[in-house]
Coordinates of C-alpha atoms and ligand atoms in Angstrom, one line a residue:
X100 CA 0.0 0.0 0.0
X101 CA 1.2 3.6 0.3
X102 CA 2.5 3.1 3.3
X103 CA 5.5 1.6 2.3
X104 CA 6.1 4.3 0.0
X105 CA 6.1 7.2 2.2
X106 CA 9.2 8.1 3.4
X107 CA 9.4 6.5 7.1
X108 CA 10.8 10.0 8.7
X109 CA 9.0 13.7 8.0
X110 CA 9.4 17.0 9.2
X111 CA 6.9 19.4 10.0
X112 CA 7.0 23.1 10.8
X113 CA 5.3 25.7 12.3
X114 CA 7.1 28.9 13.4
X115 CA 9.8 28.3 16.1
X116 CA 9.0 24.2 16.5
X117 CA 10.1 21.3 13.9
X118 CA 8.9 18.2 14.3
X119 CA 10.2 14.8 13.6
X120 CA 7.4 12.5 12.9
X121 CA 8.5 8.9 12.9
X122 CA 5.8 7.3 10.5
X123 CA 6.2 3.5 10.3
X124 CA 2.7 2.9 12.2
X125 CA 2.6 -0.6 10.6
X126 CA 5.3 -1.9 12.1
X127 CA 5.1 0.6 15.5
X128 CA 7.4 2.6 14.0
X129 CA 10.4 -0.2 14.5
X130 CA 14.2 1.9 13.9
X131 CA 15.3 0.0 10.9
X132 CA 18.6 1.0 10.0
X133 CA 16.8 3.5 7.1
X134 CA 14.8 4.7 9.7
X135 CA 17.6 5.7 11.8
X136 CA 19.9 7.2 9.0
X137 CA 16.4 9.5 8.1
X138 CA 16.4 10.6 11.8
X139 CA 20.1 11.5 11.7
X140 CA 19.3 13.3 8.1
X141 CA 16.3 15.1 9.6
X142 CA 18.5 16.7 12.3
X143 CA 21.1 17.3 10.0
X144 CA 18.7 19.4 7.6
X145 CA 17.2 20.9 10.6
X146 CA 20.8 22.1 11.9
X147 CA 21.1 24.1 8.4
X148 CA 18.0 26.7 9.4
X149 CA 19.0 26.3 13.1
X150 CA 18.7 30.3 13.5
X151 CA 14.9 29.5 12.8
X152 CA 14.4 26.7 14.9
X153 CA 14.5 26.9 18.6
X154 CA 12.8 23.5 20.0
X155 CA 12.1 20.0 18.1
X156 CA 9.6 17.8 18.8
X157 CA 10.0 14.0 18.0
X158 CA 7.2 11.8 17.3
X159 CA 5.7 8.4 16.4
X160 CA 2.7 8.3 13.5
X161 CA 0.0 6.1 14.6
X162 CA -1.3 6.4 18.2
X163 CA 0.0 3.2 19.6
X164 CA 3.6 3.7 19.7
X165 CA 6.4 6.3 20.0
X166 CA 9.0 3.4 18.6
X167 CA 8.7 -0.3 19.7
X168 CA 12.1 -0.8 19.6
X169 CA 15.2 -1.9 17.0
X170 CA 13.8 -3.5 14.0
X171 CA 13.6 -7.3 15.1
X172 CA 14.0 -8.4 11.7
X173 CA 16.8 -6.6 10.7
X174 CA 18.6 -7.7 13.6
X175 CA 18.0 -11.2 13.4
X176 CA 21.0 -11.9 10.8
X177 CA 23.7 -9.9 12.0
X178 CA 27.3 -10.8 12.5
X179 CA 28.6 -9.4 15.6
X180 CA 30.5 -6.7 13.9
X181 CA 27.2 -6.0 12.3
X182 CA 26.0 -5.8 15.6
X183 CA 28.3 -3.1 17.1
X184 CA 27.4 -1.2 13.4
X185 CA 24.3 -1.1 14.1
X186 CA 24.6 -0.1 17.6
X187 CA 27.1 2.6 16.8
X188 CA 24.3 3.7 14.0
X189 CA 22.0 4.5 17.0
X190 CA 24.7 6.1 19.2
X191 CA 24.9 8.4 15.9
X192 CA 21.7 9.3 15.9
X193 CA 21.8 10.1 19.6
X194 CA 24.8 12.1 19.0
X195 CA 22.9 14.5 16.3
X196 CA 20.1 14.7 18.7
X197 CA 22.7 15.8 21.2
X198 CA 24.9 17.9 19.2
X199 CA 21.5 19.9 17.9
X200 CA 21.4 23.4 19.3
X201 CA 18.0 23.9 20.5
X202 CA 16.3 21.6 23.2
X203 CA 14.2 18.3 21.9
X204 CA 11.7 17.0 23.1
X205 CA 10.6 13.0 22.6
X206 CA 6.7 12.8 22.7
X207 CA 5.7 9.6 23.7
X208 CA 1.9 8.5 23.2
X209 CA 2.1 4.7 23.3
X210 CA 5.2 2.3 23.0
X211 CA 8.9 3.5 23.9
X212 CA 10.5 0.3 23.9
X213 CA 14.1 -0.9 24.0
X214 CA 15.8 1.2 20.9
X215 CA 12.8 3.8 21.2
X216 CA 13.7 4.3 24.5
X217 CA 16.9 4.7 23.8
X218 CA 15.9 7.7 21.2
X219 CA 13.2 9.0 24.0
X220 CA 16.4 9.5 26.4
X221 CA 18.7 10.9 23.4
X222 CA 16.0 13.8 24.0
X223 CA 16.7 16.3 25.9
X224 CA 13.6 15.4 27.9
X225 CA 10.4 13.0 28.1
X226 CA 6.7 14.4 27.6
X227 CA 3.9 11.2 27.7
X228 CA 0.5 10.5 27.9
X229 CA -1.1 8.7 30.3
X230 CA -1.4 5.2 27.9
X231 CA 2.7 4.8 27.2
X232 CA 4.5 2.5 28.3
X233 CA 8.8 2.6 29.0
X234 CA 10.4 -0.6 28.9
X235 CA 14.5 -2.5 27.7
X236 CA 12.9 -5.5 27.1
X237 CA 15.8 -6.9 25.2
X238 CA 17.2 -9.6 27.3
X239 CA 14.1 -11.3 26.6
X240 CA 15.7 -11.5 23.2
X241 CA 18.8 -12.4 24.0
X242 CA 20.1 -8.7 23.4
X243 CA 21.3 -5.9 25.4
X244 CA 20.4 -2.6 25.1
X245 CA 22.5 -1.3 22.0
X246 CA 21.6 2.4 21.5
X247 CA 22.6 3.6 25.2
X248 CA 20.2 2.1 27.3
X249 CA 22.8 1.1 29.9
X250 CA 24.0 5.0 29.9
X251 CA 21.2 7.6 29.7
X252 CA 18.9 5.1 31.4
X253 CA 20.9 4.7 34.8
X254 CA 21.6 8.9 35.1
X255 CA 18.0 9.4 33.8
X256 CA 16.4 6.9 37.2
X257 CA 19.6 6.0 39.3
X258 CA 21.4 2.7 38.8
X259 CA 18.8 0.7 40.9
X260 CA 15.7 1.2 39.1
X261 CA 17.8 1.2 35.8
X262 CA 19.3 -2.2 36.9
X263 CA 15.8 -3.8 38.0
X264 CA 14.1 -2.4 33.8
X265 CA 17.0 -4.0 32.2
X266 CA 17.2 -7.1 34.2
X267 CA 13.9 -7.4 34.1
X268 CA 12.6 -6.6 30.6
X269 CA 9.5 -5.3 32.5
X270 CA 7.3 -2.3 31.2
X271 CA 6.1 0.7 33.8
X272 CA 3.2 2.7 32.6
X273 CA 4.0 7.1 32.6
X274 CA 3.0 7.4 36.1
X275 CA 5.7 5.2 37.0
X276 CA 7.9 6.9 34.6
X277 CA 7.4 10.4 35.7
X278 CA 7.9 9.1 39.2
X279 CA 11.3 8.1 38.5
X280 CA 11.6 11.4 36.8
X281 CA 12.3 9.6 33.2
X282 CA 9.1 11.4 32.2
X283 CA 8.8 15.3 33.1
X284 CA 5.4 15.9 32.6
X285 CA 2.2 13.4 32.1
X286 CA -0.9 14.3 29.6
X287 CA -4.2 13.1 29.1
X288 CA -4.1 12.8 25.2
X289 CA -2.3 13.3 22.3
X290 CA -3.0 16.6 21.6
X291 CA -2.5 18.1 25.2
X292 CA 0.8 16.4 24.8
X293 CA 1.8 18.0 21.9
X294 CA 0.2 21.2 23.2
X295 CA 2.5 20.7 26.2
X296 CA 5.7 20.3 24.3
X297 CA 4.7 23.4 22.1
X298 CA 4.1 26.0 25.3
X299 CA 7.6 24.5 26.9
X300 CA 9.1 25.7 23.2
X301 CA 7.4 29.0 23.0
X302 CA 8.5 29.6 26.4
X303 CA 11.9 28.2 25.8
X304 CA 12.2 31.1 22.8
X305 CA 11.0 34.1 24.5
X306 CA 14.5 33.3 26.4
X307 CA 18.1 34.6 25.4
X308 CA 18.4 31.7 22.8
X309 CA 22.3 31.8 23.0
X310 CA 22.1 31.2 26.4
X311 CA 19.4 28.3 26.3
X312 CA 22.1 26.6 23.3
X313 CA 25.2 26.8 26.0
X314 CA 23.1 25.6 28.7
X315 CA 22.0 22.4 26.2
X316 CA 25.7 22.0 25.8
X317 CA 27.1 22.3 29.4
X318 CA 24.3 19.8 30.2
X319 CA 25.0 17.5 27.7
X320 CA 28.8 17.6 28.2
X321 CA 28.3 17.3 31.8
X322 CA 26.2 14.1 31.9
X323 CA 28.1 11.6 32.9
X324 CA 31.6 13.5 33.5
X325 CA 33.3 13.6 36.6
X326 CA 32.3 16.6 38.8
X327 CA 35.7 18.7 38.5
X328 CA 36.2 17.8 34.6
X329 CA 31.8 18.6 34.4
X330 CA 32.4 22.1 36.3
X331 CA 34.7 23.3 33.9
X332 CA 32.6 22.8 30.9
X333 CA 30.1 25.0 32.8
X334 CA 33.0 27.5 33.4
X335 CA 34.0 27.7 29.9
X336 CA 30.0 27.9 28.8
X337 CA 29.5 30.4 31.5
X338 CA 32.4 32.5 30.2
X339 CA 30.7 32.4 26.3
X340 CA 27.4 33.6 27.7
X341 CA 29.4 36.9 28.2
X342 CA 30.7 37.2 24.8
X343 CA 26.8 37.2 23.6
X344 CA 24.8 40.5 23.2
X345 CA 21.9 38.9 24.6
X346 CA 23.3 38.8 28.1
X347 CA 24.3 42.1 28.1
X348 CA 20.5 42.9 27.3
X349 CA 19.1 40.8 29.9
X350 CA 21.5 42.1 32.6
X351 CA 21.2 45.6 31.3
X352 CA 16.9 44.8 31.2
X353 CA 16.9 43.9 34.9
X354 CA 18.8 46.6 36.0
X355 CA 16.7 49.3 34.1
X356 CA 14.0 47.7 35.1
X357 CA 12.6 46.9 31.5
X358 CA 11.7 43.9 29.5
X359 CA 14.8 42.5 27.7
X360 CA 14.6 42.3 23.9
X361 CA 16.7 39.4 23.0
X362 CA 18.5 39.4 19.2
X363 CA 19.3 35.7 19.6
X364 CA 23.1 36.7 18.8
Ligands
HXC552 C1 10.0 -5.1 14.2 C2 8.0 -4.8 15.2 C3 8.6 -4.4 16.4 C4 10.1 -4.3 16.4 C5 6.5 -4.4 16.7 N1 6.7 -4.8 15.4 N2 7.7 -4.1 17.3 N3 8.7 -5.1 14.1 N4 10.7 -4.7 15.3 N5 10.8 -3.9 17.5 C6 5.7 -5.1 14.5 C7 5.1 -6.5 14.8 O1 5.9 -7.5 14.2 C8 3.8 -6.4 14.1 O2 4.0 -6.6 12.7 C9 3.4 -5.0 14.3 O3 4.6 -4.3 14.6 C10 2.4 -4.8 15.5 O4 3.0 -5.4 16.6 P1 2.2 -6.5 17.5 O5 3.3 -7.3 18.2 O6 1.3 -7.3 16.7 O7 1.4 -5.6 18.5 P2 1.0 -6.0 20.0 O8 0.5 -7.4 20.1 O9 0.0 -4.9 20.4 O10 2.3 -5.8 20.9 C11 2.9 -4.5 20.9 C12 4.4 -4.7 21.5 C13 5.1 -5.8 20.7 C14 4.3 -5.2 23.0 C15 5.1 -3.4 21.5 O11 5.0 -5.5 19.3 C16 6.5 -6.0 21.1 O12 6.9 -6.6 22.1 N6 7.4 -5.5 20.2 C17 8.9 -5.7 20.4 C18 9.4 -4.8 21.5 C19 10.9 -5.0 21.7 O13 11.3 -6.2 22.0 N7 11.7 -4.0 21.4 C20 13.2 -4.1 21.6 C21 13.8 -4.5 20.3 S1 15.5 -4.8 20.5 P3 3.0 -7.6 11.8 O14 3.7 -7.6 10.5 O15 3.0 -8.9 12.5 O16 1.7 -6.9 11.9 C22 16.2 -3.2 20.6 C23 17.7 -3.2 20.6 C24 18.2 -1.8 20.5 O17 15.5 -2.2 20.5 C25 19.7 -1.8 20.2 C26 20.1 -2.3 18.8 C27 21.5 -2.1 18.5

C-alpha cells in the first residue's frame, strides 16, 4: 500500500518548532537501519536553518507507539561486527540529537521500547501520555540494550531502578515513569501532549536563545563526566554567555527595570 512508499521520517514546521514524525505505524514505527539514518538526516537538515528553529519535537505516527524498539527483523541476521554497526548507528543518531542546538523533546503516546527508549532519552527530555508505556525488554531477546540504554537510562532513574528495567525486561506505565523522573510531565491525550511540548518551546524562545544553546551543551557535556572535569565545561559555557549580546541585554533589562529584547546573537 502507500505506506511503504512514504518516506518513514518527516518533518513538519510551524514557526519556532520542527517536528520529527516517525511514521512506520505498521510496524510501531520499529528503527530499521533506514529509519535511523532519516532521523540522523532530519536533524542534520534541521541544523542548516537552526537560526529558525528553537525547539524539536520528536514523534511516532499512529497512536500506539512512539518506537517499539530496533527493527527485530533486521537484527535477526547480524554478524557481531554487524552488531556493534548497528549499535554505533543509533549512538549516531543520539549524537545529532545531542549535538542539535535547541532543546528536543521526545513525545511519547504509546510504546517507547528498548531502541525507542533509547531515542526517548537521546531527547533532551520525556513528555507522555497517560497510555505509554517505557520498557529495555531486550534480554528477553537475547540482546542488550545497544543504543545507550545502559548509559542515559541509569543517570535518567539511578542505577537501581535502571538495573531492575533491564534485568527485568519489565514495562512501567508514565505514572511510574514520571515518578522516577524519566518522564517530566504526564498528559491526558495526544494533543495536550503536543500542546504541552509546544508552550515549553514558545517559552523556551521568549528566552536569550544563545544562552538556552550553551546551557544544552554544558548539560550535555556534563552528563556523565566527573564533577571537576563537568564544572569546567560550565566555566568555559558560563564564560561564552558573556561574549553574547543577549546577556548584556538581559542584565542591562533587569537593571533598568525593562523587558529585555533578546537578538538571539
Ligand atoms: C520489528 C516490530 C517491532 C520491532 C513491533 N513490530 N515491534 N517489528 N521490530 N521492534 C511489528 C510486529 O511484528 C507487528 O507486525 C506490528 O509491529 C504490530 O505489533 P504486534 O506485536 O502485533 O502488536 P501488539 O501485540 O500490540 O504488541 C505490541 C508490543 C510488541 C508489545 C510493542 O510489538 C513488542 O513486544 N514489540 C517488540 C518490542 C521489543 O522487544 N523491542 C526491543 C527491540 S531490540 P506484523 O507484520 O506482525 O503486523 C532493541 C535493541 C536496541 O531495541 C539496540 C540495537 C542495536
Amino acid at each position: 500500500g502507500t505506506d511503504e512508499h512514504r518516506p518513514p521520517v518527516r518533518i513538519e514546521r510551524d514557526g519556532v518548532v520542527a517536528t520529527v514524525v516517525i511514521d512506520r505505524p505498521k510496524a510501531l514505527n520499529a528503527l530499521s537501519p533506514d529509519v535511523l539514518g532519516a532521523i540522523a538526516d532530519a536533524f542534520d537538515a534541521l541544523r542548516s536553518e537552526a537560526d529558525a528553529v528553537r525547539g524539536v519535537i520528536v514523534v511516532g505516527e499512529g497512536g500506539r507507539a512512539f518506537v517499539a524498539g530496533a527493527d527485530i527483523r533486521s537484527l535477526s541476521t547480524l554478524t557481531p561486527d554487524e552488531g556493534a554497526e548497528a549499535a554505533r548507528l543509533g549512538h549516531r543518531v543520539a549524537a545529532a540529537i545531542e549535538a542539535f542546538p535547541a532543546p528536543v523533546i521526545a513525545c511519547v503516546d504509546g510504546f517507547a521500547l528498548g531502541g525507542g527508549l533509547e531515542l526517548a532519552l537521546a531527547c533532551d527530555l520525556i513528555y507522555a501520555t497517560e497510555s505509554s508505556w517505557f520498557g529495555q525488554p531486550e534480554v528477553r531477546l537475547g540482546l542488550i540494550p545497544g543504543f545507550g540504554g545502559t548509559v542515559r537510562l541509569p543517570r535518567a532513574v539511578g542505577l537501581s531502578l535502571a538495573k531492575e528495567l533491564i534485568f527485568t525486561g519489565r514495562r512501567i506505565d508514565a505514572a511510574t515513569a514520571e515518578s522516577a523522573g524519566l518522564v517530566a510531565r504526564r498528559f491526558g491525550d495526544r494533543d495536550a501532549l503536543l500542546a504541552g511540548a509546544r508552550a515549553t518551546i514558545d517559552e523556551v524562545a521568549a528566552n536569550a536563545w544563545t544562552a538556552v544553546a550553551l546551557a544544552k551543551r554544558v548539560l550535555v557535556d556534563a552528563a556523565g563526566t566527573p564533577t571537576a572535569a563537568a564544572t569546567e565545561f560550565e566555566v568555559a559555557g558560563f564564560a561564552d554567555a558573556f561574549r553574547t549580546d543577549d546577556m548584556r541585554e538581559g542584565v542591562a533589562a533587569f537593571i533598568e527595570k525593562r523587558e529585555p529584547e533578546f537578538s538571539g546573537r
